[in-house]
């Protein structure tokens, strides 16, 4: 029965990703915005739903420290595993140059997070993400939303100008169909990932696999399964902008919204171990920035480097425990 649930989970993941990409592209066409915008917004927020649910729930039940580790691990996996594997299977090319705004912002807000948690730099000997810090992150999240709104307006104006139109006509039926595809896709991806992870954990436990191995492999992989399914499907359909936008947008959403809301609910105290993970997030973000800025593509070789970086991190996590 476990194997059947895992199979159903993977089917939901794949079909959900298909519907999410197809629906997202249709919505982009209807509103005259770029697929990149869809990747940075709808796809990113939708695929980050599991991380948001886990982190906010952990804060509510007074285990907010889990939130920090969950988000950092997810962001590392998004770049190292998701982008790495996507590039290894299909060289990521196309409108990657448009990410030159979003990736630096992702790196910038990670540095902001680093400054906020290191209260000892200001004479306080406690490593904590306070409610005030959470408020700062939420402010940066609203700045990001304003940026996305301006991007959408700019995309629409450019499309109208190129086509010599004053407006874009679409039927309510088309919009309803595209919205249903997108929402259905997000639901399929999220619940498919949950089915796979929950039953994979049960299977691993029945085989006598240690909790440490389960936590750094199955659970770590599980948090990024929605992004992985969505990004690989996007690249397969020739939508590199959605693939990269999904990952970058997800990482930004995780730090600004999820950690922001979580720390507003309950301040997050963390150890130096988590601080090391934060440095890893910064390092791998710098690495992908270098790849994109130098060649405007992420080649199979560079995808392999990102994947090796992630595997090295997993080994490091196992050894430090």
PDB file of C-alpha atoms in Angstrom:
ATOM      1  CA  UNK A   1       0.000   0.000   0.000  1.00  0.00           C
ATOM      2  CA  UNK A   2       2.900   2.344   0.774  1.00  0.00           C
ATOM      3  CA  UNK A   3       4.312   1.834  -2.732  1.00  0.00           C
ATOM      4  CA  UNK A   4       0.897   2.618  -4.239  1.00  0.00           C
ATOM      5  CA  UNK A   5       0.651   5.891  -2.291  1.00  0.00           C
ATOM      6  CA  UNK A   6       4.189   6.864  -3.380  1.00  0.00           C
ATOM      7  CA  UNK A   7       3.246   6.142  -7.011  1.00  0.00           C
ATOM      8  CA  UNK A   8       0.043   8.192  -6.693  1.00  0.00           C
ATOM      9  CA  UNK A   9       2.082  10.991  -5.108  1.00  0.00           C
ATOM     10  CA  UNK A  10       4.530  11.101  -8.017  1.00  0.00           C
ATOM     11  CA  UNK A  11       1.657  11.070 -10.531  1.00  0.00           C
ATOM     12  CA  UNK A  12       0.055  14.015  -8.711  1.00  0.00           C
ATOM     13  CA  UNK A  13       3.426  15.794  -8.684  1.00  0.00           C
ATOM     14  CA  UNK A  14       4.015  15.389 -12.408  1.00  0.00           C
ATOM     15  CA  UNK A  15       0.463  16.122 -13.575  1.00  0.00           C
ATOM     16  CA  UNK A  16       0.146  18.970 -11.082  1.00  0.00           C
ATOM     17  CA  UNK A  17       3.351  20.537 -12.409  1.00  0.00           C
ATOM     18  CA  UNK A  18       2.037  20.164 -15.974  1.00  0.00           C
ATOM     19  CA  UNK A  19      -1.214  21.930 -15.101  1.00  0.00           C
ATOM     20  CA  UNK A  20       0.602  24.633 -13.106  1.00  0.00           C
ATOM     21  CA  UNK A  21       2.918  25.520 -15.988  1.00  0.00           C
ATOM     22  CA  UNK A  22       0.186  25.365 -18.656  1.00  0.00           C
ATOM     23  CA  UNK A  23      -2.200  27.418 -16.514  1.00  0.00           C
ATOM     24  CA  UNK A  24       0.518  29.906 -15.608  1.00  0.00           C
ATOM     25  CA  UNK A  25       1.464  30.461 -19.255  1.00  0.00           C
ATOM     26  CA  UNK A  26      -2.211  30.962 -20.166  1.00  0.00           C
ATOM     27  CA  UNK A  27      -2.637  33.524 -17.368  1.00  0.00           C
ATOM     28  CA  UNK A  28       0.515  35.314 -18.548  1.00  0.00           C
ATOM     29  CA  UNK A  29      -0.906  35.454 -22.081  1.00  0.00           C
ATOM     30  CA  UNK A  30      -4.338  36.638 -20.917  1.00  0.00           C
ATOM     31  CA  UNK A  31      -2.991  39.501 -18.786  1.00  0.00           C
ATOM     32  CA  UNK A  32      -0.069  40.332 -21.036  1.00  0.00           C
ATOM     33  CA  UNK A  33       2.621  39.646 -18.444  1.00  0.00           C
ATOM     34  CA  UNK A  34       5.815  37.647 -18.870  1.00  0.00           C
ATOM     35  CA  UNK A  35       6.080  33.965 -17.870  1.00  0.00           C
ATOM     36  CA  UNK A  36       8.928  35.130 -15.604  1.00  0.00           C
ATOM     37  CA  UNK A  37       6.380  37.117 -13.587  1.00  0.00           C
ATOM     38  CA  UNK A  38       4.293  33.960 -13.170  1.00  0.00           C
ATOM     39  CA  UNK A  39       7.381  32.052 -11.999  1.00  0.00           C
ATOM     40  CA  UNK A  40       8.310  34.739  -9.475  1.00  0.00           C
ATOM     41  CA  UNK A  41       4.803  35.109  -8.102  1.00  0.00           C
ATOM     42  CA  UNK A  42       2.085  32.467  -8.552  1.00  0.00           C
ATOM     43  CA  UNK A  43       4.377  29.450  -9.045  1.00  0.00           C
ATOM     44  CA  UNK A  44       6.833  30.536  -6.339  1.00  0.00           C
ATOM     45  CA  UNK A  45       4.208  31.217  -3.686  1.00  0.00           C
ATOM     46  CA  UNK A  46       2.224  28.110  -4.583  1.00  0.00           C
ATOM     47  CA  UNK A  47       5.180  25.730  -4.410  1.00  0.00           C
ATOM     48  CA  UNK A  48       6.363  27.340  -1.152  1.00  0.00           C
ATOM     49  CA  UNK A  49       3.086  26.472   0.569  1.00  0.00           C
ATOM     50  CA  UNK A  50       4.551  23.378   2.336  1.00  0.00           C
ATOM     51  CA  UNK A  51       7.444  25.376   3.841  1.00  0.00           C
ATOM     52  CA  UNK A  52       5.052  28.117   4.931  1.00  0.00           C
ATOM     53  CA  UNK A  53       2.661  25.633   6.554  1.00  0.00           C
ATOM     54  CA  UNK A  54       5.435  23.764   8.407  1.00  0.00           C
ATOM     55  CA  UNK A  55       7.192  26.919   9.629  1.00  0.00           C
ATOM     56  CA  UNK A  56       4.116  28.843  10.760  1.00  0.00           C
ATOM     57  CA  UNK A  57       2.673  25.755  12.468  1.00  0.00           C
ATOM     58  CA  UNK A  58       6.011  25.204  14.248  1.00  0.00           C
ATOM     59  CA  UNK A  59       5.903  28.773  15.575  1.00  0.00           C
ATOM     60  CA  UNK A  60       2.324  28.381  16.804  1.00  0.00           C
ATOM     61  CA  UNK A  61       3.212  25.247  18.816  1.00  0.00           C
ATOM     62  CA  UNK A  62       6.341  26.911  20.273  1.00  0.00           C
ATOM     63  CA  UNK A  63       8.905  25.161  18.068  1.00  0.00           C
ATOM     64  CA  UNK A  64       9.878  28.192  15.998  1.00  0.00           C
ATOM     65  CA  UNK A  65      13.528  27.077  15.787  1.00  0.00           C
ATOM     66  CA  UNK A  66      12.366  24.379  13.368  1.00  0.00           C
ATOM     67  CA  UNK A  67      11.158  27.154  11.057  1.00  0.00           C
ATOM     68  CA  UNK A  68      14.637  28.591  10.590  1.00  0.00           C
ATOM     69  CA  UNK A  69      16.228  25.235   9.736  1.00  0.00           C
ATOM     70  CA  UNK A  70      13.339  24.326   7.447  1.00  0.00           C
ATOM     71  CA  UNK A  71      13.622  27.544   5.421  1.00  0.00           C
ATOM     72  CA  UNK A  72      17.429  27.523   5.147  1.00  0.00           C
ATOM     73  CA  UNK A  73      17.470  23.859   4.138  1.00  0.00           C
ATOM     74  CA  UNK A  74      14.754  24.481   1.575  1.00  0.00           C
ATOM     75  CA  UNK A  75      16.567  27.468   0.027  1.00  0.00           C
ATOM     76  CA  UNK A  76      19.810  25.494  -0.248  1.00  0.00           C
ATOM     77  CA  UNK A  77      17.947  22.594  -1.874  1.00  0.00           C
ATOM     78  CA  UNK A  78      16.115  24.925  -4.263  1.00  0.00           C
ATOM     79  CA  UNK A  79      19.362  26.176  -5.799  1.00  0.00           C
ATOM     80  CA  UNK A  80      21.670  23.193  -5.370  1.00  0.00           C
ATOM     81  CA  UNK A  81      19.200  20.407  -6.040  1.00  0.00           C
ATOM     82  CA  UNK A  82      16.391  21.929  -8.117  1.00  0.00           C
ATOM     83  CA  UNK A  83      18.403  24.288 -10.343  1.00  0.00           C
ATOM     84  CA  UNK A  84      21.348  21.868 -10.401  1.00  0.00           C
ATOM     85  CA  UNK A  85      19.256  18.894 -11.502  1.00  0.00           C
ATOM     86  CA  UNK A  86      17.222  20.974 -13.974  1.00  0.00           C
ATOM     87  CA  UNK A  87      20.416  22.270 -15.622  1.00  0.00           C
ATOM     88  CA  UNK A  88      21.949  18.799 -15.619  1.00  0.00           C
ATOM     89  CA  UNK A  89      18.939  17.433 -17.514  1.00  0.00           C
ATOM     90  CA  UNK A  90      18.354  20.471 -19.747  1.00  0.00           C
ATOM     91  CA  UNK A  91      20.805  23.358 -20.145  1.00  0.00           C
ATOM     92  CA  UNK A  92      19.045  26.434 -18.768  1.00  0.00           C
ATOM     93  CA  UNK A  93      19.069  29.133 -21.393  1.00  0.00           C
ATOM     94  CA  UNK A  94      16.745  31.823 -22.658  1.00  0.00           C
ATOM     95  CA  UNK A  95      15.716  34.904 -20.697  1.00  0.00           C
ATOM     96  CA  UNK A  96      17.974  34.207 -17.753  1.00  0.00           C
ATOM     97  CA  UNK A  97      19.365  37.733 -18.046  1.00  0.00           C
ATOM     98  CA  UNK A  98      16.053  38.992 -16.658  1.00  0.00           C
ATOM     99  CA  UNK A  99      16.906  37.290 -13.368  1.00  0.00           C
ATOM    100  CA  UNK A 100      19.726  39.790 -12.889  1.00  0.00           C
ATOM    101  CA  UNK A 101      17.327  41.875 -10.826  1.00  0.00           C
ATOM    102  CA  UNK A 102      15.742  39.114  -8.746  1.00  0.00           C
ATOM    103  CA  UNK A 103      18.807  37.007  -7.889  1.00  0.00           C
ATOM    104  CA  UNK A 104      20.764  39.980  -6.489  1.00  0.00           C
ATOM    105  CA  UNK A 105      17.676  40.894  -4.433  1.00  0.00           C
ATOM    106  CA  UNK A 106      17.564  37.319  -3.119  1.00  0.00           C
ATOM    107  CA  UNK A 107      21.220  37.633  -2.103  1.00  0.00           C
ATOM    108  CA  UNK A 108      20.603  41.087  -0.599  1.00  0.00           C
ATOM    109  CA  UNK A 109      17.730  39.963   1.641  1.00  0.00           C
ATOM    110  CA  UNK A 110      19.762  36.932   2.760  1.00  0.00           C
ATOM    111  CA  UNK A 111      22.473  39.356   3.917  1.00  0.00           C
ATOM    112  CA  UNK A 112      19.760  41.398   5.656  1.00  0.00           C
ATOM    113  CA  UNK A 113      18.658  38.219   7.452  1.00  0.00           C
ATOM    114  CA  UNK A 114      22.274  37.622   8.478  1.00  0.00           C
ATOM    115  CA  UNK A 115      22.464  41.119   9.991  1.00  0.00           C
ATOM    116  CA  UNK A 116      19.136  40.751  11.777  1.00  0.00           C
ATOM    117  CA  UNK A 117      19.922  37.449  13.496  1.00  0.00           C
ATOM    118  CA  UNK A 118      23.419  38.480  14.630  1.00  0.00           C
ATOM    119  CA  UNK A 119      22.253  40.656  17.536  1.00  0.00           C
ATOM    120  CA  UNK A 120      25.638  40.147  19.208  1.00  0.00           C
ATOM    121  CA  UNK A 121      27.055  42.635  16.703  1.00  0.00           C
ATOM    122  CA  UNK A 122      25.058  45.283  18.565  1.00  0.00           C
ATOM    123  CA  UNK A 123      26.156  44.341  22.086  1.00  0.00           C
ATOM    124  CA  UNK A 124      23.502  41.662  22.585  1.00  0.00           C
ATOM    125  CA  UNK A 125      24.820  38.158  23.182  1.00  0.00           C
ATOM    126  CA  UNK A 126      21.665  36.426  21.905  1.00  0.00           C
ATOM    127  CA  UNK A 127      21.219  34.970  18.414  1.00  0.00           C
ATOM    128  CA  UNK A 128      17.547  35.604  17.701  1.00  0.00           C
ATOM    129  CA  UNK A 129      15.151  36.761  15.012  1.00  0.00           C
ATOM    130  CA  UNK A 130      12.894  39.053  17.051  1.00  0.00           C
ATOM    131  CA  UNK A 131       9.415  40.379  16.298  1.00  0.00           C
ATOM    132  CA  UNK A 132      10.974  43.677  15.220  1.00  0.00           C
ATOM    133  CA  UNK A 133      13.232  41.737  12.838  1.00  0.00           C
ATOM    134  CA  UNK A 134      10.145  39.955  11.515  1.00  0.00           C
ATOM    135  CA  UNK A 135       8.524  43.315  10.865  1.00  0.00           C
ATOM    136  CA  UNK A 136      11.597  44.420   8.892  1.00  0.00           C
ATOM    137  CA  UNK A 137      11.377  41.272   6.732  1.00  0.00           C
ATOM    138  CA  UNK A 138       7.669  41.883   6.065  1.00  0.00           C
ATOM    139  CA  UNK A 139       8.476  45.454   4.949  1.00  0.00           C
ATOM    140  CA  UNK A 140      11.002  44.069   2.448  1.00  0.00           C
ATOM    141  CA  UNK A 141       8.336  41.574   1.322  1.00  0.00           C
ATOM    142  CA  UNK A 142       5.945  44.431   0.518  1.00  0.00           C
ATOM    143  CA  UNK A 143       8.755  46.143  -1.414  1.00  0.00           C
ATOM    144  CA  UNK A 144       9.115  42.907  -3.406  1.00  0.00           C
ATOM    145  CA  UNK A 145       5.350  42.834  -4.096  1.00  0.00           C
ATOM    146  CA  UNK A 146       5.515  46.424  -5.375  1.00  0.00           C
ATOM    147  CA  UNK A 147       8.398  45.383  -7.649  1.00  0.00           C
ATOM    148  CA  UNK A 148       6.323  42.475  -9.013  1.00  0.00           C
ATOM    149  CA  UNK A 149       3.360  44.789  -9.598  1.00  0.00           C
ATOM    150  CA  UNK A 150       5.533  47.241 -11.521  1.00  0.00           C
ATOM    151  CA  UNK A 151       6.978  44.343 -13.523  1.00  0.00           C
ATOM    152  CA  UNK A 152       3.466  43.220 -14.474  1.00  0.00           C
ATOM    153  CA  UNK A 153       2.485  46.754 -15.567  1.00  0.00           C
ATOM    154  CA  UNK A 154       5.708  47.125 -17.578  1.00  0.00           C
ATOM    155  CA  UNK A 155       5.233  43.739 -19.280  1.00  0.00           C
ATOM    156  CA  UNK A 156       1.666  44.621 -20.244  1.00  0.00           C
ATOM    157  CA  UNK A 157       2.603  48.055 -21.636  1.00  0.00           C
ATOM    158  CA  UNK A 158       5.424  46.533 -23.688  1.00  0.00           C
ATOM    159  CA  UNK A 159       3.122  43.878 -25.142  1.00  0.00           C
ATOM    160  CA  UNK A 160       0.446  46.435 -26.049  1.00  0.00           C
ATOM    161  CA  UNK A 161       3.065  48.687 -27.668  1.00  0.00           C
ATOM    162  CA  UNK A 162       4.581  45.819 -29.671  1.00  0.00           C
ATOM    163  CA  UNK A 163       1.165  44.743 -30.952  1.00  0.00           C
ATOM    164  CA  UNK A 164      -0.193  48.254 -31.441  1.00  0.00           C
ATOM    165  CA  UNK A 165      -3.168  47.553 -29.186  1.00  0.00           C
ATOM    166  CA  UNK A 166      -4.950  49.635 -26.559  1.00  0.00           C
ATOM    167  CA  UNK A 167      -6.109  46.634 -24.536  1.00  0.00           C
ATOM    168  CA  UNK A 168      -5.944  42.850 -24.419  1.00  0.00           C
ATOM    169  CA  UNK A 169      -9.250  41.084 -24.905  1.00  0.00           C
ATOM    170  CA  UNK A 170      -9.990  37.768 -23.247  1.00  0.00           C
ATOM    171  CA  UNK A 171     -13.056  35.805 -22.306  1.00  0.00           C
ATOM    172  CA  UNK A 172     -14.046  35.025 -18.730  1.00  0.00           C
ATOM    173  CA  UNK A 173     -14.172  31.376 -19.754  1.00  0.00           C
ATOM    174  CA  UNK A 174     -10.487  31.440 -20.768  1.00  0.00           C
ATOM    175  CA  UNK A 175      -9.478  33.094 -17.492  1.00  0.00           C
ATOM    176  CA  UNK A 176     -11.555  30.639 -15.448  1.00  0.00           C
ATOM    177  CA  UNK A 177     -10.002  27.673 -17.259  1.00  0.00           C
ATOM    178  CA  UNK A 178      -6.460  29.019 -16.799  1.00  0.00           C
ATOM    179  CA  UNK A 179      -7.097  29.777 -13.118  1.00  0.00           C
ATOM    180  CA  UNK A 180      -8.520  26.294 -12.503  1.00  0.00           C
ATOM    181  CA  UNK A 181      -5.495  24.728 -14.226  1.00  0.00           C
ATOM    182  CA  UNK A 182      -3.082  26.778 -12.111  1.00  0.00           C
ATOM    183  CA  UNK A 183      -4.843  26.247  -8.778  1.00  0.00           C
ATOM    184  CA  UNK A 184      -5.404  22.564  -9.536  1.00  0.00           C
ATOM    185  CA  UNK A 185      -1.733  22.249 -10.460  1.00  0.00           C
ATOM    186  CA  UNK A 186      -0.580  23.824  -7.187  1.00  0.00           C
ATOM    187  CA  UNK A 187      -2.884  21.523  -5.190  1.00  0.00           C
ATOM    188  CA  UNK A 188      -1.612  18.483  -7.101  1.00  0.00           C
ATOM    189  CA  UNK A 189       2.043  19.420  -6.590  1.00  0.00           C
ATOM    190  CA  UNK A 190       1.664  20.154  -2.864  1.00  0.00           C
ATOM    191  CA  UNK A 191      -0.419  17.090  -1.991  1.00  0.00           C
ATOM    192  CA  UNK A 192       1.634  14.871  -4.295  1.00  0.00           C
ATOM    193  CA  UNK A 193       4.798  15.922  -2.462  1.00  0.00           C
ATOM    194  CA  UNK A 194       3.145  15.229   0.902  1.00  0.00           C
ATOM    195  CA  UNK A 195       2.067  11.734  -0.197  1.00  0.00           C
ATOM    196  CA  UNK A 196       5.561  10.907  -1.446  1.00  0.00           C
ATOM    197  CA  UNK A 197       7.375  12.230   1.640  1.00  0.00           C
ATOM    198  CA  UNK A 198       5.029  10.785   4.281  1.00  0.00           C
ATOM    199  CA  UNK A 199       5.050   7.323   2.747  1.00  0.00           C
ATOM    200  CA  UNK A 200       8.780   7.418   1.953  1.00  0.00           C
ATOM    201  CA  UNK A 201       9.417   8.118   5.655  1.00  0.00           C
ATOM    202  CA  UNK A 202       7.196   5.174   6.645  1.00  0.00           C
ATOM    203  CA  UNK A 203       9.031   2.956   4.170  1.00  0.00           C
ATOM    204  CA  UNK A 204      12.469   4.083   5.394  1.00  0.00           C
ATOM    205  CA  UNK A 205      11.476   3.477   9.016  1.00  0.00           C
ATOM    206  CA  UNK A 206      10.252  -0.016   8.164  1.00  0.00           C
ATOM    207  CA  UNK A 207      13.679  -0.678   6.621  1.00  0.00           C
ATOM    208  CA  UNK A 208      15.417   0.510   9.806  1.00  0.00           C
ATOM    209  CA  UNK A 209      16.899   3.699   8.309  1.00  0.00           C
ATOM    210  CA  UNK A 210      18.072   6.142  11.026  1.00  0.00           C
ATOM    211  CA  UNK A 211      16.179   9.354  11.801  1.00  0.00           C
ATOM    212  CA  UNK A 212      19.234  11.422  10.851  1.00  0.00           C
ATOM    213  CA  UNK A 213      19.371   9.917   7.376  1.00  0.00           C
ATOM    214  CA  UNK A 214      15.622  10.367   6.961  1.00  0.00           C
ATOM    215  CA  UNK A 215      15.771  14.032   8.031  1.00  0.00           C
ATOM    216  CA  UNK A 216      18.652  15.035   5.741  1.00  0.00           C
ATOM    217  CA  UNK A 217      17.491  13.037   2.723  1.00  0.00           C
ATOM    218  CA  UNK A 218      13.758  12.370   2.465  1.00  0.00           C
ATOM    219  CA  UNK A 219      12.503  15.366   4.471  1.00  0.00           C
ATOM    220  CA  UNK A 220      15.083  17.735   2.964  1.00  0.00           C
ATOM    221  CA  UNK A 221      14.195  16.515  -0.529  1.00  0.00           C
ATOM    222  CA  UNK A 222      10.495  16.633   0.271  1.00  0.00           C
ATOM    223  CA  UNK A 223      10.452  20.362   1.027  1.00  0.00           C
ATOM    224  CA  UNK A 224      11.756  21.047  -2.484  1.00  0.00           C
ATOM    225  CA  UNK A 225       9.752  18.438  -4.403  1.00  0.00           C
ATOM    226  CA  UNK A 226       7.102  20.988  -5.520  1.00  0.00           C
ATOM    227  CA  UNK A 227       9.785  23.371  -6.835  1.00  0.00           C
ATOM    228  CA  UNK A 228      11.658  20.488  -8.460  1.00  0.00           C
ATOM    229  CA  UNK A 229       8.609  19.098 -10.258  1.00  0.00           C
ATOM    230  CA  UNK A 230       7.540  22.571 -11.396  1.00  0.00           C
ATOM    231  CA  UNK A 231      11.000  23.698 -12.568  1.00  0.00           C
ATOM    232  CA  UNK A 232      11.870  20.493 -14.433  1.00  0.00           C
ATOM    233  CA  UNK A 233       8.462  20.519 -16.133  1.00  0.00           C
ATOM    234  CA  UNK A 234       8.917  24.195 -17.040  1.00  0.00           C
ATOM    235  CA  UNK A 235      12.334  23.564 -18.605  1.00  0.00           C
ATOM    236  CA  UNK A 236      10.989  20.529 -20.478  1.00  0.00           C
ATOM    237  CA  UNK A 237       8.310  22.794 -21.947  1.00  0.00           C
ATOM    238  CA  UNK A 238      10.926  25.394 -22.915  1.00  0.00           C
ATOM    239  CA  UNK A 239      10.022  27.825 -20.106  1.00  0.00           C
ATOM    240  CA  UNK A 240      13.391  28.461 -18.448  1.00  0.00           C
ATOM    241  CA  UNK A 241      12.136  31.817 -17.167  1.00  0.00           C
ATOM    242  CA  UNK A 242       9.416  30.100 -15.140  1.00  0.00           C
ATOM    243  CA  UNK A 243      11.857  27.443 -13.906  1.00  0.00           C
ATOM    244  CA  UNK A 244      14.402  29.918 -12.535  1.00  0.00           C
ATOM    245  CA  UNK A 245      11.761  32.424 -11.471  1.00  0.00           C
ATOM    246  CA  UNK A 246      10.023  29.714  -9.455  1.00  0.00           C
ATOM    247  CA  UNK A 247      13.193  28.936  -7.482  1.00  0.00           C
ATOM    248  CA  UNK A 248      14.306  32.539  -6.944  1.00  0.00           C
ATOM    249  CA  UNK A 249      10.792  33.696  -6.067  1.00  0.00           C
ATOM    250  CA  UNK A 250      10.367  30.772  -3.675  1.00  0.00           C
ATOM    251  CA  UNK A 251      13.629  31.618  -1.874  1.00  0.00           C
ATOM    252  CA  UNK A 252      12.633  35.271  -1.528  1.00  0.00           C
ATOM    253  CA  UNK A 253       9.141  34.319  -0.303  1.00  0.00           C
ATOM    254  CA  UNK A 254      10.603  31.854   2.217  1.00  0.00           C
ATOM    255  CA  UNK A 255      12.900  34.422   3.830  1.00  0.00           C
ATOM    256  CA  UNK A 256      10.730  37.528   3.719  1.00  0.00           C
ATOM    257  CA  UNK A 257       7.205  36.218   4.219  1.00  0.00           C
ATOM    258  CA  UNK A 258       7.576  32.852   5.971  1.00  0.00           C
ATOM    259  CA  UNK A 259      10.359  33.848   8.394  1.00  0.00           C
ATOM    260  CA  UNK A 260       8.812  37.300   8.771  1.00  0.00           C
ATOM    261  CA  UNK A 261       5.400  35.947   9.800  1.00  0.00           C
ATOM    262  CA  UNK A 262       6.955  33.156  11.883  1.00  0.00           C
ATOM    263  CA  UNK A 263       9.099  35.537  13.953  1.00  0.00           C
ATOM    264  CA  UNK A 264       6.148  37.901  14.404  1.00  0.00           C
ATOM    265  CA  UNK A 265       4.221  34.992  15.931  1.00  0.00           C
ATOM    266  CA  UNK A 266       7.148  33.869  18.086  1.00  0.00           C
ATOM    267  CA  UNK A 267      10.802  35.097  18.097  1.00  0.00           C
ATOM    268  CA  UNK A 268      13.177  32.506  16.636  1.00  0.00           C
ATOM    269  CA  UNK A 269      16.264  31.588  18.650  1.00  0.00           C
ATOM    270  CA  UNK A 270      18.895  29.600  16.817  1.00  0.00           C
ATOM    271  CA  UNK A 271      22.324  28.077  17.255  1.00  0.00           C
ATOM    272  CA  UNK A 272      25.645  28.673  15.516  1.00  0.00           C
ATOM    273  CA  UNK A 273      24.882  25.546  13.473  1.00  0.00           C
ATOM    274  CA  UNK A 274      21.985  27.399  11.832  1.00  0.00           C
ATOM    275  CA  UNK A 275      24.289  30.383  11.290  1.00  0.00           C
ATOM    276  CA  UNK A 276      26.591  28.113   9.256  1.00  0.00           C
ATOM    277  CA  UNK A 277      23.591  27.061   7.141  1.00  0.00           C
ATOM    278  CA  UNK A 278      22.842  30.732   6.501  1.00  0.00           C
ATOM    279  CA  UNK A 279      26.401  31.189   5.207  1.00  0.00           C
ATOM    280  CA  UNK A 280      25.825  28.176   2.922  1.00  0.00           C
ATOM    281  CA  UNK A 281      22.681  29.841   1.515  1.00  0.00           C
ATOM    282  CA  UNK A 282      24.698  32.982   0.751  1.00  0.00           C
ATOM    283  CA  UNK A 283      27.542  30.964  -0.808  1.00  0.00           C
ATOM    284  CA  UNK A 284      25.349  28.937  -3.167  1.00  0.00           C
ATOM    285  CA  UNK A 285      23.398  32.074  -4.176  1.00  0.00           C
ATOM    286  CA  UNK A 286      26.687  33.804  -5.044  1.00  0.00           C
ATOM    287  CA  UNK A 287      27.696  30.712  -7.046  1.00  0.00           C
ATOM    288  CA  UNK A 288      24.577  30.718  -9.226  1.00  0.00           C
ATOM    289  CA  UNK A 289      24.934  34.493  -9.671  1.00  0.00           C
ATOM    290  CA  UNK A 290      28.453  33.976 -11.019  1.00  0.00           C
ATOM    291  CA  UNK A 291      27.210  31.329 -13.462  1.00  0.00           C
ATOM    292  CA  UNK A 292      24.425  33.542 -14.827  1.00  0.00           C
ATOM    293  CA  UNK A 293      26.448  36.753 -14.991  1.00  0.00           C
ATOM    294  CA  UNK A 294      29.379  35.152 -16.832  1.00  0.00           C
ATOM    295  CA  UNK A 295      27.573  33.150 -19.522  1.00  0.00           C
ATOM    296  CA  UNK A 296      23.848  34.009 -19.221  1.00  0.00           C
ATOM    297  CA  UNK A 297      23.111  30.294 -19.125  1.00  0.00           C
ATOM    298  CA  UNK A 298      23.479  27.517 -16.600  1.00  0.00           C
ATOM    299  CA  UNK A 299      25.175  24.695 -18.475  1.00  0.00           C
ATOM    300  CA  UNK A 300      25.037  20.991 -17.687  1.00  0.00           C
ATOM    301  CA  UNK A 301      28.524  21.301 -16.178  1.00  0.00           C
ATOM    302  CA  UNK A 302      27.454  24.182 -13.940  1.00  0.00           C
ATOM    303  CA  UNK A 303      24.316  22.250 -13.006  1.00  0.00           C
ATOM    304  CA  UNK A 304      26.591  19.399 -11.961  1.00  0.00           C
ATOM    305  CA  UNK A 305      28.636  21.794  -9.805  1.00  0.00           C
ATOM    306  CA  UNK A 306      25.481  23.033  -8.040  1.00  0.00           C
ATOM    307  CA  UNK A 307      24.330  19.456  -7.474  1.00  0.00           C
ATOM    308  CA  UNK A 308      27.739  18.450  -6.070  1.00  0.00           C
ATOM    309  CA  UNK A 309      27.630  21.503  -3.793  1.00  0.00           C
ATOM    310  CA  UNK A 310      24.281  20.322  -2.445  1.00  0.00           C
ATOM    311  CA  UNK A 311      25.470  16.727  -1.964  1.00  0.00           C
ATOM    312  CA  UNK A 312      28.575  18.009  -0.136  1.00  0.00           C
ATOM    313  CA  UNK A 313      26.284  20.014   2.141  1.00  0.00           C
ATOM    314  CA  UNK A 314      24.206  16.891   2.884  1.00  0.00           C
ATOM    315  CA  UNK A 315      27.378  14.960   3.791  1.00  0.00           C
ATOM    316  CA  UNK A 316      28.454  17.880   6.006  1.00  0.00           C
ATOM    317  CA  UNK A 317      25.080  17.858   7.800  1.00  0.00           C
ATOM    318  CA  UNK A 318      25.323  14.103   8.423  1.00  0.00           C
ATOM    319  CA  UNK A 319      28.882  14.379   9.787  1.00  0.00           C
ATOM    320  CA  UNK A 320      28.164  17.327  12.089  1.00  0.00           C
ATOM    321  CA  UNK A 321      25.358  15.367  13.750  1.00  0.00           C
TER     322      UNK A 321
END
